Amino acid sequence: MNDPGLHERAVEAATFLRAAIGDPPKVAVVLGSGLGVLADRMTDATVIPYAQIPHFPRATVPGHLGNFLVGSLGGARIAALQGRFHYYEGHDLEAVTFPVRVLKVFGARTLVLTAATGGIHPDFRPGDLVCLSDHLNLIGENPLRGPNDDRLGVRFPDMTRVYSPELREVAKHEANRLGLGLREGVYACLPGPSYETPAEIRMLRALGADVVGMSTVPEAIVARHSGLDVLAFALVTNAAAGITGATITHEEVIEAGRGAGQRLGTLIEAIVAMSF
Ligand code: HPA
């Protein structure tokens, strides 16, 4: 028998989730590096290890969190993806974005993406929260490359408003109300896993990037192809290469994510309570 296609695999995974969870939550949140603390704020959570979900990619890092959670946050029922798949791990972009396909078929309407990033904008400091206004896909690939399955989305999806202007307004309003600083900016996505050189950061600044990271954009492209509304937050965990002259370590990125993750959790909790 031929291998099942992408749509069939997504349907099989979503059917499994429906049997395990019941009705789908309207909103799903992808938790980036060090931002897993949001999961601790959820109540009555059902935890499903990725390894149990048909066709989900396998984590390449042993012991890395890989859980699909459904529970309550701020009074709203949400799904949370604790652990994501990165291009730099060796996954192809179809695998990286498979969870987004599954969420759409399962019945989610809105995807909230979070990520640790290096700050490029001269005013951005470690700990700052940034609501993405747009992105630069500099991975050198597109997750939609290959034959298009019209059941999943159109061949040439529009990318004029990847990050929902309406949801960004809600985010701004809630951040103001809570006294949480929230910046806006453009995310440049590079393949990694090496951090950038100072010359690459100067190039990204010239291209209009405010933050840089190694995730988020393939998921956002596939979410828009699928017709999901997207909201994305970058946490600035470090000054990008060459901005201060300091070197960058994964440990500082994770530590900064933990510190500011609580503030991002507060904001996301308020947004889902307001909107869903
Ligand atoms: N560059 C790329 N990805 C990142 C960074 C960075 O400086 N910090 C956290 N993720």
Short mmCIF file of C-alpha atoms and ligand atoms in Angstrom, two decimals:
data_model
loop_
_atom_site.label_atom_id
_atom_site.label_comp_id
_atom_site.label_asym_id
_atom_site.label_seq_id
_atom_site.Cartn_x
_atom_site.Cartn_y
_atom_site.Cartn_z
CA MET A 1 0.00 0.00 0.00
CA ASN A 2 1.16 3.55 -0.68
CA ASP A 3 2.14 5.69 2.29
CA PRO A 4 -0.79 7.85 3.39
CA GLY A 5 -0.60 11.45 2.17
CA LEU A 6 -0.31 14.48 4.42
CA HIS A 7 -4.07 15.04 4.61
CA GLU A 8 -4.73 11.39 5.50
CA ARG A 9 -2.04 11.43 8.20
CA ALA A 10 -3.44 14.65 9.68
CA VAL A 11 -6.96 13.15 9.70
CA GLU A 12 -5.70 10.01 11.45
CA ALA A 13 -3.92 12.06 14.13
CA ALA A 14 -6.94 14.35 14.60
CA THR A 15 -9.28 11.35 14.85
CA PHE A 16 -7.05 9.96 17.61
CA LEU A 17 -7.17 13.31 19.46
CA ARG A 18 -10.97 13.49 19.15
CA ALA A 19 -11.27 10.01 20.68
CA ALA A 20 -8.87 10.96 23.50
CA ILE A 21 -10.09 14.49 24.19
CA GLY A 22 -13.52 15.03 22.68
CA ASP A 23 -14.42 18.40 21.19
CA PRO A 24 -11.49 20.46 19.96
CA PRO A 25 -10.51 23.69 21.73
CA LYS A 26 -10.73 26.77 19.49
CA VAL A 27 -7.26 28.02 20.35
CA ALA A 28 -3.90 26.26 20.45
CA VAL A 29 -0.66 27.65 21.85
CA VAL A 30 2.80 26.46 20.78
CA LEU A 31 5.24 26.86 23.65
CA GLY A 32 8.76 27.87 22.61
CA SER A 33 12.13 27.29 24.29
CA GLY A 34 11.91 27.89 28.02
CA LEU A 35 8.28 29.04 27.71
CA GLY A 36 6.80 25.77 28.93
CA VAL A 37 5.80 27.45 32.21
CA LEU A 38 2.50 28.38 30.60
CA ALA A 39 1.53 24.73 30.87
CA ASP A 40 1.76 25.03 34.69
CA ARG A 41 -1.04 27.62 34.60
CA MET A 42 -3.45 25.22 32.95
CA THR A 43 -5.97 23.38 35.09
CA ASP A 44 -7.70 20.04 34.48
CA ALA A 45 -5.16 19.26 31.77
CA THR A 46 -5.24 16.05 29.79
CA VAL A 47 -1.67 15.24 28.76
CA ILE A 48 -1.00 13.20 25.64
CA PRO A 49 2.64 12.38 24.85
CA TYR A 50 3.45 13.12 21.19
CA ALA A 51 4.71 9.54 20.86
CA GLN A 52 1.09 8.31 21.22
CA ILE A 53 -0.28 10.51 18.42
CA PRO A 54 -0.26 8.77 15.02
CA HIS A 55 2.31 10.17 12.57
CA PHE A 56 3.64 12.83 14.96
CA PRO A 57 7.38 13.33 14.40
CA ARG A 58 9.74 11.81 16.94
CA ALA A 59 11.69 14.15 19.22
CA THR A 60 15.39 14.08 18.34
CA VAL A 61 16.56 15.18 21.78
CA PRO A 62 16.06 12.44 24.41
CA GLY A 63 14.17 13.71 27.43
CA HIS A 64 12.92 16.78 25.57
CA LEU A 65 9.31 17.61 26.42
CA GLY A 66 6.84 16.49 23.81
CA ASN A 67 3.27 16.71 25.06
CA PHE A 68 -0.07 17.71 23.64
CA LEU A 69 -2.12 19.25 26.44
CA VAL A 70 -5.76 20.22 26.58
CA GLY A 71 -7.03 22.09 29.59
CA SER A 72 -8.30 25.35 30.98
CA LEU A 73 -6.44 28.65 30.86
CA GLY A 74 -8.04 31.88 32.01
CA GLY A 75 -11.42 30.17 31.88
CA ALA A 76 -10.97 29.18 28.24
CA ARG A 77 -10.35 25.65 27.03
CA ILE A 78 -7.12 25.56 25.03
CA ALA A 79 -4.63 23.12 23.54
CA ALA A 80 -0.96 23.64 24.33
CA LEU A 81 1.92 22.07 22.45
CA GLN A 82 4.74 21.60 24.92
CA GLY A 83 7.78 21.10 22.72
CA ARG A 84 8.09 21.76 19.00
CA PHE A 85 10.01 20.31 16.08
CA HIS A 86 12.77 22.44 14.56
CA TYR A 87 14.28 22.46 11.08
CA TYR A 88 17.79 22.51 12.62
CA GLU A 89 17.12 19.12 14.23
CA GLY A 90 17.01 17.63 10.75
CA HIS A 91 13.22 17.46 10.37
CA ASP A 92 11.89 18.55 7.01
CA LEU A 93 9.42 21.44 7.05
CA GLU A 94 6.47 19.09 6.52
CA ALA A 95 7.36 17.38 9.81
CA VAL A 96 8.04 20.70 11.55
CA THR A 97 4.55 21.92 10.61
CA PHE A 98 2.64 18.63 10.94
CA PRO A 99 1.19 19.57 14.36
CA VAL A 100 -0.36 22.69 12.75
CA ARG A 101 -2.04 20.53 10.09
CA VAL A 102 -3.38 18.27 12.82
CA LEU A 103 -4.71 21.21 14.87
CA LYS A 104 -6.60 22.51 11.86
CA VAL A 105 -8.19 19.15 11.04
CA PHE A 106 -8.93 18.62 14.75
CA GLY A 107 -10.96 21.86 14.67
CA ALA A 108 -8.81 24.65 16.13
CA ARG A 109 -9.42 28.16 14.76
CA THR A 110 -6.55 30.18 16.17
CA LEU A 111 -2.87 29.43 16.64
CA VAL A 112 -0.73 31.35 19.14
CA LEU A 113 2.99 30.86 18.53
CA THR A 114 5.71 31.74 21.03
CA ALA A 115 9.46 31.76 20.58
CA ALA A 116 12.73 32.77 22.15
CA THR A 117 14.56 35.32 19.98
CA GLY A 118 17.63 37.51 19.77
CA GLY A 119 16.86 41.23 19.84
CA ILE A 120 18.07 43.22 16.83
CA HIS A 121 16.12 46.49 17.18
CA PRO A 122 18.33 48.94 19.09
CA ASP A 123 15.59 49.63 21.67
CA PHE A 124 14.89 45.94 22.42
CA ARG A 125 16.29 44.47 25.63
CA PRO A 126 16.43 40.92 27.02
CA GLY A 127 13.11 40.21 28.72
CA ASP A 128 11.08 42.31 26.26
CA LEU A 129 7.90 40.79 24.81
CA VAL A 130 7.29 41.41 21.12
CA CYS A 131 4.08 40.83 19.20
CA LEU A 132 5.00 39.89 15.64
CA SER A 133 3.69 42.20 12.94
CA ASP A 134 5.34 40.35 10.04
CA HIS A 135 8.23 38.05 9.19
CA LEU A 136 11.13 37.36 6.85
CA ASN A 137 11.37 33.72 5.81
CA LEU A 138 15.13 33.26 5.42
CA ILE A 139 15.21 29.51 5.98
CA GLY A 140 15.81 29.08 2.26
CA GLU A 141 12.80 26.78 1.91
CA ASN A 142 9.03 26.97 2.11
CA PRO A 143 6.88 24.39 3.92
CA LEU A 144 4.34 24.50 1.06
CA ARG A 145 6.85 23.48 -1.62
CA GLY A 146 5.70 20.41 -3.54
CA PRO A 147 2.33 19.31 -4.92
CA ASN A 148 -0.56 21.23 -3.35
CA ASP A 149 -3.44 19.30 -1.78
CA ASP A 150 -6.45 21.60 -2.25
CA ARG A 151 -8.13 20.01 0.79
CA LEU A 152 -5.40 21.62 2.91
CA GLY A 153 -5.34 25.07 1.32
CA VAL A 154 -4.80 27.00 -1.91
CA ARG A 155 -1.70 26.74 -4.10
CA PHE A 156 -0.66 30.39 -3.68
CA PRO A 157 -1.81 31.59 -0.25
CA ASP A 158 -1.79 35.31 0.48
CA MET A 159 0.73 36.42 3.13
CA THR A 160 -0.25 40.09 3.39
CA ARG A 161 -1.62 39.71 6.92
CA VAL A 162 -0.02 36.61 8.39
CA TYR A 163 -0.41 37.85 11.97
CA SER A 164 -4.06 38.76 12.57
CA PRO A 165 -4.42 42.57 12.93
CA GLU A 166 -7.55 41.99 15.06
CA LEU A 167 -5.79 39.64 17.49
CA ARG A 168 -2.78 41.97 17.63
CA GLU A 169 -5.13 44.76 18.74
CA VAL A 170 -6.53 42.50 21.47
CA ALA A 171 -2.96 41.67 22.56
CA LYS A 172 -2.01 45.37 22.69
CA HIS A 173 -5.14 46.25 24.64
CA GLU A 174 -4.67 43.45 27.19
CA ALA A 175 -0.96 44.22 27.62
CA ASN A 176 -1.82 47.88 28.35
CA ARG A 177 -4.56 46.91 30.77
CA LEU A 178 -2.19 44.60 32.66
CA GLY A 179 0.71 47.08 32.60
CA LEU A 180 2.87 44.65 30.62
CA GLY A 181 5.14 46.26 28.05
CA LEU A 182 4.50 44.85 24.59
CA ARG A 183 6.50 45.81 21.54
CA GLU A 184 5.78 45.06 17.90
CA GLY A 185 8.30 43.81 15.41
CA VAL A 186 9.37 41.79 12.39
CA TYR A 187 10.79 38.29 12.99
CA ALA A 188 13.57 36.99 10.78
CA CYS A 189 13.69 33.19 10.65
CA LEU A 190 17.04 31.55 9.99
CA PRO A 191 17.67 27.80 9.83
CA GLY A 192 20.20 27.66 12.70
CA PRO A 193 21.46 25.86 14.70
CA SER A 194 24.46 28.20 14.90
CA TYR A 195 23.59 31.65 16.17
CA GLU A 196 24.20 34.49 13.72
CA THR A 197 27.42 36.39 13.12
CA PRO A 198 27.51 40.15 13.78
CA ALA A 199 27.64 40.72 10.00
CA GLU A 200 24.50 38.61 9.53
CA ILE A 201 22.75 40.64 12.22
CA ARG A 202 23.71 43.91 10.48
CA MET A 203 22.29 42.42 7.27
CA LEU A 204 19.04 41.42 9.03
CA ARG A 205 18.69 44.92 10.51
CA ALA A 206 19.13 46.40 7.02
CA LEU A 207 16.41 44.03 5.77
CA GLY A 208 13.98 45.31 8.40
CA ALA A 209 14.18 42.59 11.06
CA ASP A 210 13.64 43.44 14.73
CA VAL A 211 14.13 39.96 16.23
CA VAL A 212 15.76 36.74 15.00
CA GLY A 213 14.97 33.11 15.69
CA MET A 214 14.90 29.57 14.29
CA SER A 215 11.20 28.65 14.40
CA THR A 216 7.69 30.15 14.16
CA VAL A 217 7.69 31.14 10.47
CA PRO A 218 7.13 27.69 8.88
CA GLU A 219 4.28 27.13 11.36
CA ALA A 220 2.79 30.57 10.62
CA ILE A 221 2.91 29.95 6.83
CA VAL A 222 1.20 26.57 7.17
CA ALA A 223 -1.36 27.98 9.60
CA ARG A 224 -2.32 30.68 7.07
CA HIS A 225 -2.42 28.09 4.28
CA SER A 226 -4.82 26.12 6.50
CA GLY A 227 -6.97 29.17 7.25
CA LEU A 228 -6.06 29.45 10.94
CA ASP A 229 -5.79 32.91 12.52
CA VAL A 230 -2.31 33.48 13.85
CA LEU A 231 -0.91 35.51 16.74
CA ALA A 232 2.78 35.23 17.60
CA PHE A 233 4.93 36.46 20.47
CA ALA A 234 8.69 36.65 20.57
CA LEU A 235 10.47 36.89 23.85
CA VAL A 236 13.82 38.66 23.57
CA THR A 237 16.17 36.35 25.47
CA ASN A 238 19.44 38.00 24.43
CA ALA A 239 20.89 40.83 22.40
CA ALA A 240 21.55 39.49 18.90
CA ALA A 241 25.16 38.81 17.92
CA GLY A 242 27.41 41.87 17.81
CA ILE A 243 24.89 44.25 19.43
CA THR A 244 26.64 44.26 22.80
CA GLY A 245 29.70 42.17 21.97
CA ALA A 246 28.63 39.43 24.43
CA THR A 247 28.58 35.82 23.22
CA ILE A 248 25.28 33.87 23.18
CA THR A 249 24.63 30.60 24.99
CA HIS A 250 21.65 28.28 24.87
CA GLU A 251 21.62 28.29 28.69
CA GLU A 252 21.06 32.07 28.87
CA VAL A 253 18.31 31.75 26.26
CA ILE A 254 16.49 29.10 28.32
CA GLU A 255 17.01 31.00 31.58
CA ALA A 256 15.64 34.27 30.13
CA GLY A 257 12.69 32.31 28.73
CA ARG A 258 11.88 31.05 32.22
CA GLY A 259 12.11 34.52 33.72
CA ALA A 260 9.88 36.29 31.25
CA GLY A 261 7.71 33.27 30.52
CA GLN A 262 5.47 34.16 33.46
CA ARG A 263 4.70 37.60 31.97
CA LEU A 264 3.96 36.06 28.59
CA GLY A 265 1.77 33.49 30.35
CA THR A 266 -0.19 36.29 32.06
CA LEU A 267 -0.72 38.03 28.71
CA ILE A 268 -1.77 34.90 26.82
CA GLU A 269 -4.13 33.94 29.64
CA ALA A 270 -5.82 37.38 29.40
CA ILE A 271 -6.05 37.18 25.60
CA VAL A 272 -7.65 33.73 25.51
CA ALA A 273 -10.05 34.75 28.30
CA MET A 274 -11.09 37.80 26.23
CA SER A 275 -11.31 36.25 22.81
CA PHE A 276 -12.41 32.65 22.98
N1 HPA B 1 19.41 33.99 17.31
C1 HPA B 1 18.61 33.01 16.82
N2 HPA B 1 17.74 32.35 17.56
C2 HPA B 1 17.63 32.69 18.86
C3 HPA B 1 18.43 33.70 19.43
C4 HPA B 1 19.38 34.40 18.61
O1 HPA B 1 20.12 35.30 19.03
N3 HPA B 1 18.09 33.78 20.74
C5 HPA B 1 17.11 32.87 20.95
N4 HPA B 1 16.82 32.20 19.81
#
